[in-house]
C-alpha positions as a printed NumPy array, in Angstrom:
array([[ -6.256,  15.605, -16.526],
       [ -6.32 ,  14.047, -13.033],
       [-10.025,  13.241, -13.198],
       [ -9.276,  10.619, -15.843],
       [ -7.531,   8.514, -13.188],
       [-10.769,   8.466, -11.178],
       [-13.57 ,   8.572, -13.717],
       [-12.151,   6.107, -16.25 ],
       [-11.88 ,   3.157, -13.806],
       [-15.286,   3.941, -12.287],
       [-16.96 ,   4.228, -15.701],
       [-15.165,   1.076, -16.839],
       [-16.484,  -0.722, -13.743],
       [-20.027,   0.315, -14.659],
       [-19.58 ,  -0.803, -18.281],
       [-18.191,  -4.208, -17.315],
       [-20.885,  -4.739, -14.661],
       [-23.629,  -4.42 , -17.31 ],
       [-22.023,  -6.408, -20.112],
       [-24.226,  -9.116, -21.682],
       [-24.093, -12.504, -19.988],
       [-23.096, -14.304, -23.175],
       [-19.637, -12.69 , -23.208],
       [-17.035, -15.274, -22.076],
       [-15.046, -14.771, -18.894],
       [-11.781, -14.193, -20.719],
       [-13.416, -11.513, -22.876],
       [-14.513,  -9.641, -19.745],
       [-11.002, -10.049, -18.305],
       [ -9.437,  -8.63 , -21.474],
       [-11.826,  -5.668, -21.339],
       [-10.851,  -4.912, -17.741],
       [ -7.207,  -5.33 , -18.693],
       [ -7.644,  -2.874, -21.56 ],
       [ -9.197,  -0.192, -19.342],
       [ -6.622,  -0.641, -16.564],
       [ -3.857,  -0.438, -19.178],
       [ -5.17 ,   2.922, -20.384],
       [ -5.204,   4.212, -16.807],
       [ -1.624,   3.019, -16.324],
       [ -0.449,   4.738, -19.51 ],
       [ -2.226,   7.946, -18.488],
       [ -0.497,   7.76 , -15.102],
       [  2.856,   7.429, -16.824],
       [  1.978,  10.414, -19.032],
       [  1.276,  12.51 , -15.914],
       [  4.532,  11.262, -14.402],
       [  6.462,  12.484, -17.451],
       [  4.717,  15.878, -17.313],
       [  5.307,  16.205, -13.563],
       [  7.668,  19.034, -12.586],
       [ 10.129,  17.45 , -10.168],
       [ 11.418,  20.802,  -8.898],
       [  7.965,  22.022,  -7.848],
       [  7.189,  20.994,  -4.232],
       [  3.545,  22.079,  -4.397],
       [  0.395,  20.685,  -5.953],
       [  0.325,  20.318,  -9.732],
       [ -2.358,  19.743, -12.405],
       [ -4.93 ,  21.058,  -9.944],
       [ -8.641,  20.809, -10.692],
       [-11.371,  22.658,  -8.847],
       [-15.139,  22.448,  -9.119],
       [-17.564,  23.792,  -6.473],
       [-19.785,  20.995,  -5.267],
       [-21.723,  21.893,  -2.12 ],
       [-20.583,  25.22 ,  -0.702],
       [-22.964,  24.935,   2.25 ],
       [-21.115,  21.862,   3.466],
       [-17.767,  23.226,   2.37 ],
       [-17.375,  20.299,  -0.046],
       [-15.612,  20.853,  -3.361],
       [-14.21 ,  18.631,  -6.073],
       [-10.585,  19.637,  -5.628],
       [ -7.735,  17.513,  -6.952],
       [ -3.97 ,  17.867,  -7.088],
       [ -0.802,  15.784,  -7.176],
       [  2.604,  16.388,  -5.601],
       [  5.722,  14.439,  -4.749],
       [  3.952,  12.625,  -1.938],
       [  1.221,  11.172,  -4.14 ],
       [  2.653,  10.841,  -7.662],
       [  4.413,   7.519,  -6.997],
       [  1.41 ,   6.167,  -5.102],
       [ -0.774,   6.819,  -8.153],
       [  1.65 ,   4.935, -10.392],
       [  1.792,   2.073,  -7.883],
       [ -2.01 ,   1.9  ,  -7.736],
       [ -2.463,   1.704, -11.509],
       [  0.435,  -0.721, -11.987],
       [ -0.74 ,  -3.174,  -9.334],
       [ -4.34 ,  -2.93 , -10.581],
       [ -3.128,  -4.009, -14.021],
       [ -1.009,  -6.781, -12.444],
       [ -3.959,  -8.011, -10.353],
       [ -6.291,  -8.183, -13.351],
       [ -3.673,  -9.827, -15.57 ],
       [ -2.798, -12.447, -12.949],
       [ -6.427, -13.347, -12.209],
       [ -7.783, -16.671, -13.373],
       [ -9.373, -16.884, -16.815],
       [-12.057, -19.037, -15.203],
       [-13.043, -16.607, -12.439],
       [-16.638, -17.039, -11.342],
       [-18.975, -14.038, -11.673],
       [-16.343, -12.159, -13.725],
       [-18.42 ,  -9.029, -14.321],
       [-18.744,  -8.357, -10.6  ],
       [-15.144,  -9.366,  -9.901],
       [-13.485,  -7.056, -12.414],
       [-15.893,  -4.178, -11.856],
       [-15.061,  -4.262,  -8.126],
       [-11.311,  -4.175,  -8.853],
       [-11.728,  -1.183, -11.167],
       [-13.952,   0.557,  -8.629],
       [-11.243,   0.082,  -5.997],
       [ -8.667,   1.535,  -8.398],
       [-10.756,   4.663,  -8.989],
       [-11.474,   5.129,  -5.293],
       [ -7.836,   4.773,  -4.254],
       [ -6.725,   7.198,  -6.978],
       [ -9.317,   9.7  ,  -5.777],
       [ -8.036,   9.436,  -2.203],
       [ -4.466,  10.106,  -3.323],
       [ -5.599,  13.116,  -5.376],
       [ -8.179,  14.727,  -3.08 ],
       [ -7.4  ,  18.183,  -1.66 ],
       [-10.654,  18.395,   0.275],
       [-11.073,  16.537,   3.567],
       [-14.615,  15.335,   2.886],
       [-13.731,  14.387,  -0.687],
       [-10.812,  12.333,   0.614],
       [-13.118,  10.596,   3.077],
       [-15.629,   9.745,   0.338],
       [-12.944,   8.137,  -1.806],
       [-11.349,   6.542,   1.259],
       [-14.612,   4.77 ,   2.044],
       [-15.385,   3.932,  -1.595],
       [-13.078,   0.906,  -1.493],
       [-14.681,  -0.561,   1.63 ],
       [-17.584,  -2.533,   0.126],
       [-15.726,  -3.633,  -3.061],
       [-12.865,  -5.095,  -1.012],
       [-15.339,  -6.766,   1.34 ],
       [-17.038,  -8.45 ,  -1.618],
       [-13.724,  -9.415,  -3.234],
       [-12.639, -11.15 ,  -0.022],
       [-16.014, -12.661,   0.925],
       [-16.956, -14.054,  -2.515],
       [-13.646, -15.095,  -4.086],
       [-11.632, -15.837,  -0.939],
       [-10.639, -19.045,   0.837],
       [-12.464, -21.269,   3.291],
       [-12.749, -18.617,   6.02 ],
       [-13.508, -15.787,   3.608],
       [-16.732, -14.787,   5.364],
       [-15.004, -14.299,   8.7  ],
       [-12.08 , -12.462,   7.101],
       [-14.39 , -10.202,   5.102],
       [-16.501,  -9.22 ,   8.112],
       [-13.386,  -8.57 ,  10.194],
       [-11.946,  -6.374,   7.451],
       [-15.252,  -4.522,   7.15 ],
       [-15.495,  -3.787,  10.881],
       [-11.906,  -2.605,  11.284],
       [-12.022,  -0.446,   8.166],
       [-15.365,   1.064,   9.193],
       [-13.915,   2.016,  12.596],
       [-10.927,   3.555,  10.824],
       [-13.229,   5.633,   8.628],
       [-15.349,   6.738,  11.596],
       [-12.272,   7.976,  13.487],
       [-10.99 ,   9.868,  10.469],
       [-14.363,  11.464,   9.713],
       [-14.814,  12.53 ,  13.336],
       [-11.336,  14.069,  13.323],
       [-11.92 ,  15.9  ,  10.045],
       [-15.198,  17.319,  11.337],
       [-13.516,  18.388,  14.57 ],
       [-10.691,  20.089,  12.67 ],
       [-13.109,  22.193,  10.625],
       [-15.618,  23.011,  13.347],
       [-13.081,  23.84 ,  16.038],
       [-11.021,  26.075,  13.757],
       [-14.14 ,  27.896,  12.547],
       [-13.388,  27.157,   8.903],
       [-16.229,  27.312,   6.393],
       [-14.574,  24.906,   3.983],
       [-13.15 ,  21.386,   4.13 ],
       [-10.435,  22.319,   1.645],
       [ -7.055,  21.257,   3.023],
       [ -5.485,  24.667,   2.452],
       [ -8.394,  26.403,   4.226],
       [ -8.018,  24.523,   7.516],
       [ -5.317,  25.726,   9.896],
       [ -5.028,  23.799,  13.153],
       [ -2.353,  26.143,  14.517],
       [ -5.065,  28.368,  16.   ],
       [ -6.077,  25.562,  18.37 ],
       [ -4.55 ,  24.861,  21.758],
       [ -1.768,  22.302,  21.959],
       [ -3.961,  19.872,  23.898],
       [ -6.723,  20.035,  21.306],
       [ -4.22 ,  19.577,  18.484],
       [ -2.817,  16.466,  20.153],
       [ -6.341,  15.066,  20.626],
       [ -7.199,  15.561,  16.942],
       [ -3.838,  14.251,  15.837],
       [ -4.423,  11.132,  17.934],
       [ -7.612,  10.534,  15.947],
       [ -5.639,  10.793,  12.707],
       [ -2.925,   8.43 ,  13.942],
       [ -5.378,   5.828,  15.256],
       [ -7.612,   5.995,  12.184],
       [ -4.811,   5.534,   9.691],
       [ -2.929,   3.206,  12.048],
       [ -5.76 ,   0.69 ,  11.651],
       [ -5.491,   0.904,   7.87 ],
       [ -1.683,   0.495,   7.751],
       [ -2.045,  -1.567,  10.096],
       [  0.095,  -1.093,  13.195],
       [  0.242,  -3.295,  16.268],
       [ -2.181,  -3.881,  18.033],
       [ -4.701,  -2.936,  15.303],
       [ -3.256,  -5.505,  12.913],
       [ -5.397,  -8.543,  13.654],
       [ -7.585,  -8.075,  10.557],
       [ -4.562,  -8.206,   8.261],
       [ -3.454, -11.874,   8.441],
       [ -7.002, -13.143,   7.939],
       [ -7.766, -10.767,   5.064],
       [ -4.463, -11.296,   3.257],
       [ -4.486, -15.079,   3.654],
       [ -8.134, -15.665,   2.742],
       [ -8.09 , -13.271,  -0.227],
       [ -7.129, -14.654,  -3.613],
       [ -3.628, -13.755,  -4.817],
       [ -4.727, -10.828,  -7.06 ],
       [ -6.772,  -9.292,  -4.24 ],
       [ -3.969,  -9.829,  -1.721],
       [ -1.738,  -7.855,  -4.108],
       [ -4.142,  -4.929,  -3.936],
       [ -4.676,  -5.212,  -0.182],
       [ -0.993,  -5.197,   0.694],
       [  0.412,  -3.244,  -2.214],
       [ -2.148,  -0.442,  -2.428],
       [ -4.629,  -0.33 ,   0.452],
       [ -2.013,  -0.247,   3.221],
       [ -0.362,   2.717,   1.496],
       [ -3.532,   4.747,   2.009],
       [ -2.817,   4.527,   5.725],
       [  0.792,   5.72 ,   5.55 ],
       [ -0.114,   8.373,   2.972],
       [ -2.912,   9.706,   5.183],
       [ -0.588,   9.788,   8.161],
       [  1.89 ,  11.963,   6.257],
       [ -0.644,  14.152,   4.438],
       [ -3.102,  14.843,   7.237],
       [ -1.041,  14.07 ,  10.331],
       [  2.33 ,  15.613,   9.664],
       [  1.051,  17.991,   6.987],
       [ -1.801,  19.528,   8.98 ],
       [ -0.354,  19.339,  12.507],
       [  3.225,  20.527,  11.968],
       [  3.608,  22.009,  15.443],
       [  2.38 ,  19.051,  17.468],
       [  3.816,  16.322,  15.247],
       [  7.205,  16.648,  16.94 ],
       [  5.567,  16.22 ,  20.366],
       [  4.181,  12.763,  19.578],
       [  7.119,  11.799,  17.325],
       [  9.025,   9.843,  20.039],
       [  5.921,   7.748,  20.722],
       [  5.451,   7.102,  17.012],
       [  9.092,   6.07 ,  16.619],
       [  8.795,   3.528,  19.442],
       [  5.487,   2.311,  17.993],
       [  7.108,   1.819,  14.591],
       [ 10.   ,  -0.143,  16.115],
       [  7.62 ,  -2.355,  18.12 ],
       [  5.546,  -3.072,  14.989],
       [  8.687,  -3.901,  13.011],
       [ 10.026,  -6.325,  15.641],
       [  6.617,  -7.894,  16.249],
       [  5.923,  -8.457,  12.546],
       [  9.311, -10.08 ,  12.002],
       [  9.167, -12.339,  15.088],
       [  5.629, -13.561,  14.395],
       [  6.495, -14.156,  10.728],
       [  9.287, -16.518,  11.814],
       [  6.762, -18.645,  13.715],
       [  4.406, -19.153,  10.742],
       [  4.052, -22.427,   8.856],
       [  1.841, -21.013,   6.077],
       [  4.006, -19.111,   3.578],
       [  1.202, -16.705,   2.677],
       [  0.623, -15.865,   6.323],
       [  4.373, -15.394,   6.724],
       [  4.382, -12.832,   3.903],
       [  1.332, -11.143,   5.456],
       [  3.075, -10.664,   8.808],
       [  6.186,  -9.37 ,   7.064],
       [  4.069,  -6.486,   5.79 ],
       [  3.404,  -5.328,   9.361],
       [  7.116,  -5.08 ,  10.041],
       [  7.947,  -3.164,   6.897],
       [  5.196,  -0.636,   7.514],
       [  6.822,   0.017,  10.885],
       [  9.819,   1.439,   9.017],
       [  7.557,   4.023,   7.39 ],
       [  6.208,   5.11 ,  10.778],
       [  9.747,   5.462,  12.125],
       [ 10.769,   7.61 ,   9.152],
       [  7.652,   9.754,   9.505],
       [  8.371,  10.303,  13.193],
       [ 11.991,  11.332,  12.521],
       [ 10.725,  13.978,  10.061],
       [ 14.071,  14.691,   8.434],
       [ 14.356,  15.417,   4.731],
       [ 16.182,  12.128,   4.204],
       [ 13.834,  10.003,   6.31 ],
       [ 10.718,  11.266,   4.523],
       [ 12.264,  10.544,   1.133],
       [ 12.964,   7.082,   2.506],
       [  9.377,   6.74 ,   3.738],
       [  7.949,   7.383,   0.28 ],
       [ 10.551,   5.088,  -1.294],
       [  9.708,   2.366,   1.242],
       [  5.999,   2.667,   0.484],
       [  6.581,   2.228,  -3.24 ],
       [  9.214,  -0.499,  -2.892],
       [  7.168,  -2.437,  -0.361],
       [  4.187,  -2.358,  -2.723],
       [  6.248,  -3.918,  -5.527],
       [  7.9  ,  -6.542,  -3.317],
       [  4.718,  -7.589,  -1.546],
       [  2.915,  -7.838,  -4.897],
       [  5.468, -10.218,  -6.39 ],
       [  5.578, -12.311,  -3.209],
       [  1.802, -12.768,  -3.13 ],
       [  1.739, -13.539,  -6.855],
       [  4.484, -16.171,  -6.545],
       [  2.858, -17.727,  -3.476],
       [ -0.384, -17.911,  -5.457],
       [  1.383, -19.704,  -8.321],
       [  3.021, -22.168,  -5.918],
       [ -0.325, -22.919,  -4.271],
       [ -2.022, -23.403,  -7.643],
       [  0.656, -25.81 ,  -8.931],
       [  1.564, -27.697,  -5.753],
       [ -1.776, -27.522,  -3.948],
       [ -0.489, -26.351,  -0.563],
       [  1.117, -23.4  ,   1.248],
       [  2.379, -25.388,   4.248],
       [  6.128, -25.282,   4.815],
       [  6.098, -28.864,   6.082],
       [  4.773, -30.109,   2.72 ],
       [  6.869, -27.941,   0.382],
       [ 10.381, -28.8  ,  -0.744],
       [ 12.513, -29.195,  -3.836],
       [ 10.68 , -26.639,  -5.981],
       [ 13.995, -25.553,  -7.48 ],
       [ 14.253, -28.889,  -9.301],
       [ 14.868, -27.959, -12.962],
       [ 12.946, -30.93 , -14.358],
       [ 10.065, -31.743, -12.055],
       [  9.765, -28.577,  -9.976],
       [  9.127, -24.863, -10.543],
       [ 12.657, -23.542, -11.205],
       [ 11.863, -20.067, -12.545],
       [  9.195, -19.403,  -9.922],
       [ 11.617, -20.566,  -7.226],
       [ 14.38 , -18.318,  -8.566],
       [ 12.038, -15.324,  -8.573],
       [ 10.919, -16.23 ,  -5.056],
       [ 14.562, -16.186,  -3.936],
       [ 15.077, -12.764,  -5.527],
       [ 11.878, -11.434,  -3.941],
       [ 12.938, -12.681,  -0.522],
       [ 16.304, -10.986,  -0.981],
       [ 14.562,  -7.73 ,  -1.93 ],
       [ 12.319,  -7.888,   1.135],
       [ 15.342,  -8.606,   3.346],
       [ 17.111,  -5.495,   2.014],
       [ 19.911,  -7.103,   0.006],
       [ 21.993,  -4.425,  -1.835],
       [ 21.254,  -3.969,  -5.511],
       [ 17.492,  -4.326,  -5.087],
       [ 14.93 ,  -1.626,  -4.39 ],
       [ 14.183,  -2.849,  -0.866],
       [ 17.743,  -2.109,   0.216],
       [ 17.877,   1.514,  -0.919],
       [ 14.484,   2.323,   0.658],
       [ 15.398,   0.817,   4.028],
       [ 18.898,   2.316,   3.978],
       [ 17.537,   5.831,   3.429],
       [ 14.956,   5.339,   6.196],
       [ 17.587,   4.172,   8.695],
       [ 20.133,   6.786,   7.632],
       [ 17.599,   9.602,   7.931],
       [ 16.122,   8.412,  11.24 ],
       [ 19.207,   7.409,  13.235],
       [ 20.288,  10.939,  14.184],
       [ 16.846,  11.663,  15.682],
       [ 15.81 ,   8.297,  17.14 ],
       [ 18.886,   6.055,  17.401],
       [ 17.42 ,   3.284,  19.583],
       [ 14.159,   2.77 ,  17.593],
       [ 16.239,   2.862,  14.403],
       [ 18.568,   0.161,  15.72 ],
       [ 15.557,  -1.951,  16.663],
       [ 14.241,  -1.59 ,  13.11 ],
       [ 17.661,  -2.638,  11.801],
       [ 17.374,  -5.741,  13.979],
       [ 13.908,  -6.344,  12.513],
       [ 15.417,  -6.074,   9.05 ],
       [ 17.905,  -8.776,  10.043],
       [ 15.052, -10.955,  11.279],
       [ 13.419, -10.503,   7.881],
       [ 16.371, -12.356,   6.396],
       [ 15.852, -15.114,   8.97 ],
       [ 12.259, -15.938,   8.086],
       [ 12.842, -15.664,   4.366],
       [ 15.805, -18.046,   4.656],
       [ 13.47 , -20.436,   6.451],
       [ 10.84 , -20.019,   3.737],
       [ 13.258, -20.425,   0.833],
       [ 15.21 , -23.278,   2.388],
       [ 12.088, -25.34 ,   2.99 ],
       [ 10.27 , -24.58 ,  -0.265],
       [ 12.891, -24.153,  -2.978],
       [ 15.735, -26.409,  -1.901],
       [ 16.076, -30.032,  -0.872],
       [ 14.737, -33.096,  -2.655],
       [ 11.173, -33.709,  -3.754],
       [  9.471, -36.215,  -1.463],
       [  7.891, -38.046,  -4.369],
       [ 10.423, -39.093,  -6.993],
       [  7.599, -39.431,  -9.5  ],
       [  6.087, -35.981,  -8.877],
       [  5.904, -33.643, -11.826],
       [  4.319, -30.323, -11.026],
       [  2.287, -28.648, -13.777],
       [  4.21 , -26.288, -16.039],
       [  3.924, -22.595, -15.284],
       [  2.381, -20.753, -18.221],
       [  3.936, -17.58 , -19.592],
       [  0.781, -15.704, -18.627],
       [  1.596, -16.661, -15.019],
       [  5.25 , -15.641, -15.33 ],
       [  4.789, -12.198, -16.9  ],
       [  3.444, -10.363, -13.804],
       [  6.396, -11.602, -11.737],
       [  8.881, -10.708, -14.482],
       [  7.457,  -7.185, -14.8  ],
       [  7.696,  -6.614, -11.05 ],
       [ 11.195,  -8.124, -10.98 ],
       [ 12.313,  -5.652, -13.637],
       [ 11.116,  -2.742, -11.484],
       [ 12.723,  -4.167,  -8.333],
       [ 16.114,  -4.578, -10.02 ],
       [ 16.053,  -1.338, -12.023],
       [ 15.102,   0.841,  -9.056],
       [ 17.705,  -0.946,  -6.937],
       [ 20.427,  -0.153,  -9.456],
       [ 19.109,   3.337, -10.292],
       [ 17.61 ,   4.599,  -7.001],
       [ 17.538,   8.181,  -8.298],
       [ 14.465,   7.244, -10.349],
       [ 12.768,   6.318,  -7.095],
       [ 13.694,   9.2  ,  -4.809],
       [ 13.771,  12.15 ,  -7.219],
       [  9.985,  12.596,  -7.372],
       [  9.347,  13.142,  -3.67 ],
       [ 12.409,  15.053,  -2.451],
       [ 11.212,  18.671,  -3.028],
       [  7.801,  17.986,  -1.464],
       [  9.154,  16.174,   1.594],
       [ 11.774,  18.885,   2.11 ],
       [  9.   ,  21.497,   2.164],
       [  7.046,  19.398,   4.682],
       [ 10.042,  19.163,   6.988],
       [ 10.526,  22.938,   6.815],
       [  7.023,  23.414,   8.22 ],
       [  7.621,  21.266,  11.286],
       [  8.864,  22.941,  14.441],
       [ 11.536,  21.019,  16.344],
       [ 10.288,  19.559,  19.591],
       [ 12.47 ,  21.913,  21.622],
       [ 10.968,  25.016,  20.023],
       [  7.481,  23.67 ,  20.553],
       [  8.09 ,  23.124,  24.254],
       [  9.651,  26.58 ,  24.62 ],
       [  6.703,  28.258,  22.936],
       [  4.245,  26.406,  25.212],
       [  6.121,  27.518,  28.299],
       [  6.188,  31.108,  27.051],
       [  2.438,  31.083,  26.517],
       [  1.851,  29.791,  30.015]])
């Protein structure tokens, strides 16, 4: 059942890559849209069959692959990954649907998107360390090509920078995985066969540092964030949706699954450092976003800040904060996707992303009124306005983290307030005011350009009004993860006793 989420996109990518050259671009786009739609429907089918009360892995699949290396094809889904799978398939469909009908080299373009979708799904499903790494690295070259070929003026520089940073991230993670297996004496890379609790505390902290640094680059966290603005800004809008909405979630997911999940005893030791790191990232992302004059770069920096909330919640490691972390990951993916899509529409119709050249887009006759209204709603969602999904995710994160780390939580609350500041700046300068040219009539926005934003808006509003549909899937799993973590005090006491 789970293999369909991996094999169907990969097979579809191969089919589209070898389609005859006489097929028009829109025909190739519709084919990719058809395959991604099937994957999305299959994801929803798994979601409906998912047992919410079961905290463990479900729909597991196992196939021996290379027993000498300890590599097996082992898949499973739980409350930590089920929403990430839905987010991946939904945003893949959105990205394909919102892509231009005149995309150059369409066979390569859509096959790379589908290949990314299959690789990301495999990473979320893998229960074997080496299998996770293979899927984790599978998206590297496709994303590099998507940025370098179909990106902006500095696409080559942005693509190379993304490639280098992501390769370093993969190298750190692979080295840590190998160390975990070799040092524990395990004969298998299966997650349930590796127990780091037999290692000394110092060695556990060293391995955990590799996990944190490796996935911290992918999230990314300050100061490993410098690839993000270039990649997000130079990528086309559909690819920016996948970069921010899906790829960054691999980093936070890996941190929870392999950091907290496999180092329960030492997680609480580094938790204070992680909480401070999350607060610093949140403040930094918000402050730098305020200083931007390019609205796409402003949205890119906002992503850094919101990922800091997830790190704070992970460090707090309470049942409520972890539920909030998963909710924040999903909500942030939706909000960032609609923001990048709307910014892409504005750039296509107006011809610029510069705040100094944008104004009056809310004009009902000559402007982009619906796009502006949706941009206002998206900014409100990102700023955590009640009634939208961004609010409930951030509120749960702050509520669950405050009792453990009050000062970092308050700093993140301040960062959330700063989010409202830079979105007010963005909206005030782009949507309101008077058009400079009284004769300017911007091109009409087609319904095909409105539908992706309307679909995402429906999710943002519905999950904001009915947050139970967002948090119910992850609660049993995150509660079980918290139960496995020793409080910091007990960890220190046990170390002293051993000495």
